[in-house]
Amino acid sequence: MKAVLLLTLSFLFASLTNLPLAFSKDDREPVRDTDGNPLYSGHPYRIRGKDSGGVILGKTGNSNCPATVLQDYFNGSSGLPVKINGPDPDIIYTDTSLLDINFTWNPNCANSLWSVFKDGEIEKLYVGIGDSSNHGNEQKISGKFLIQKYGSQPSNSYKLLFDPEYESHVRSVLIDVGTFDSKGGRLLALDMDKPFQVDFEYAVLLLTLSFLFASLTNLPLAFSKDDREPVRDTDGNPLSSGQVYRIRGEDSGGVILGKTGNSNCPATVLQDYFNGSSGLPVKFKGPDPDIIYTGTPLDINFTWNPNCVNSRWSLFVDPTINEAYVGIGDLQNHKEDQLYSGKFFIQKYTSQPSNSYKFVFCPYYPSKSTKSVPCFDIGTYDNGQEDGKRLVGTNDSPLIVVFEKAYKSDATIKSV
Ligand SMILES: *[C@@H]1O[C@H](CO)[C@@H](O)[C@H](O)[C@H]1NC(C)=O
Ligand SMILES: *[C@@H]1O[C@H](CO)[C@@H](O)[C@H](O)[C@H]1NC(C)=O
Ligand SMILES: *[C@@H]1O[C@H](CO)[C@@H](O)[C@H](O)[C@H]1NC(C)=O
Ligand SMILES: *[C@@H]1O[C@H](CO)[C@@H](O)[C@H](O)[C@H]1NC(C)=O
């Protein structure tokens, strides 16, 4: 086996002297997706070229099974979702972790696991799925993939490497995965000189959205310029990113944190059942350095967070209750669930002059080829078994909220 492999490699690389060396432990850091979140084992991601198309499957040679991994020539393509699994049960790390990559879907004629195959005609080793029989009985080279940062920039840009399975006592040689334009499409081919620069995009499953909203017809659309006006607190002052606020229902309880499901970390955002509760303080950050406007994308953070989790609001999908709910932290704090990429917005609840608002969440799909899903309101969900009502995506009954300045010390001092 070893001899065969070296032979195969040697036709690709006349000299092996320039091969990248193995990595040290220090190189290990979480791989991050295009939103900056760590990649989680088993979650769906799309692999895209930097400024270019996603990774898909296609037929090459005389094969009638789409078992060759290709980069789509169409730059808008976001590619087929993959799952990545490594030695760590949760997080995918760079460099030393040997990884399995599987598409989340596979054709009937082949399994979903990525391997490398030899194409004797063009003298390339390329990435495909299935077995030799799916690749004109050409040699299959088993091995594992690795992910390494592309260049030293802080950006979340990576390259893939392949580690052929040598006999264990032989130190392996890692080879970059590049691209090669062949008759059938752009192959992911092993290449010493030009690695394929990729990023990983969390794949939100449209299926999940469709079970949440049987009919999408009434959903609010994206915002127009006219929607933009300062959000005002209960005193009528514009909300500022430098200030701290509490979010309350108009005639009901404040927004707090609680534990839900089996979690032992209070990472779910709840509306307190107690009407007198004013809620935990939050800060808003929008595109304007100071004033918070309606109809603009916002980051919302609690000003305090438990040790087990960070403070930023996100939207997660809980398949056991079929709801998309607001939580803090990342997927580690919400293990069984899915994370929605997107942004929160504040919108006026009515056209009246009162300072009451609703939250709107707009999922985003960076790929222009994917039909975008409209924004939806945030309402409440009450199962009577938690410390409050969850804030969840809704089609028709938004929670009406007001914003109260958390610390009114300025006013007090002035009035003295
Ligand atoms: C895709 O993007 C690449 C790099 O930005 C560019 O060179 C290429 O012309 C684009 N191709 C198409 C079909 O738009
Ligand atoms: C990947 O595919 C291989 C081959 O079908 C299979 O044995 C393995 O369980 C798959 N891994 C995942 C995580 O689906
Ligand atoms: C809280 O206020 C709502 C609306 O005003 C009311 O329906 C509810 O009964 C009140 N709950 C409590 C516990 O006071
Ligand atoms: C909100 O929390 C996130 C995650 O911890 C952090 O990156 C961000 O800087 C925080 N934003 C604000 C305004 O505190």
mmCIF file of C-alpha atoms and ligand atoms in Angstrom, residues 241 283-285 299-303 305 309-313 329, ligand 4:
data_model
loop_
_atom_site.group_PDB
_atom_site.id
_atom_site.type_symbol
_atom_site.label_atom_id
_atom_site.label_comp_id
_atom_site.label_asym_id
_atom_site.label_seq_id
_atom_site.Cartn_x
_atom_site.Cartn_y
_atom_site.Cartn_z
ATOM 1 C CA SER A 241 -25.730 52.872 21.939
ATOM 2 C CA LYS A 283 -27.332 47.537 25.217
ATOM 3 C CA PHE A 284 -28.061 48.052 21.536
ATOM 4 C CA LYS A 285 -25.556 48.613 18.771
ATOM 5 C CA ASP A 299 -26.770 43.733 17.963
ATOM 6 C CA ILE A 300 -28.479 43.264 21.295
ATOM 7 C CA ASN A 301 -26.387 42.262 24.338
ATOM 8 C CA PHE A 302 -27.265 41.900 27.973
ATOM 9 C CA THR A 303 -24.877 44.043 30.019
ATOM 10 C CA ASN A 305 -23.947 37.391 31.324
ATOM 11 C CA VAL A 309 -22.336 31.938 27.933
ATOM 12 C CA ASN A 310 -21.714 35.262 26.176
ATOM 13 C CA SER A 311 -24.254 38.078 26.207
ATOM 14 C CA ARG A 312 -25.361 38.475 22.595
ATOM 15 C CA TRP A 313 -28.864 37.701 21.392
ATOM 16 C CA GLY A 329 -24.459 32.496 23.372
HETATM 17 C C1 LIG B 4 -22.001 41.435 22.352
HETATM 18 O O1 LIG B 4 -21.504 40.129 22.627
HETATM 19 C C2 LIG B 4 -20.628 39.634 21.631
HETATM 20 C C3 LIG B 4 -20.313 38.211 21.967
HETATM 21 O O2 LIG B 4 -19.721 38.101 23.227
HETATM 22 C C4 LIG B 4 -19.393 40.523 21.535
HETATM 23 O O3 LIG B 4 -18.566 40.060 20.496
HETATM 24 C C5 LIG B 4 -19.840 41.951 21.248
HETATM 25 O O4 LIG B 4 -18.731 42.819 21.258
HETATM 26 C C6 LIG B 4 -20.850 42.415 22.285
HETATM 27 N N1 LIG B 4 -21.351 43.728 21.878
HETATM 28 C C7 LIG B 4 -21.537 44.701 22.743
HETATM 29 C C8 LIG B 4 -22.091 45.972 22.184
HETATM 30 O O5 LIG B 4 -21.271 44.586 23.942
#
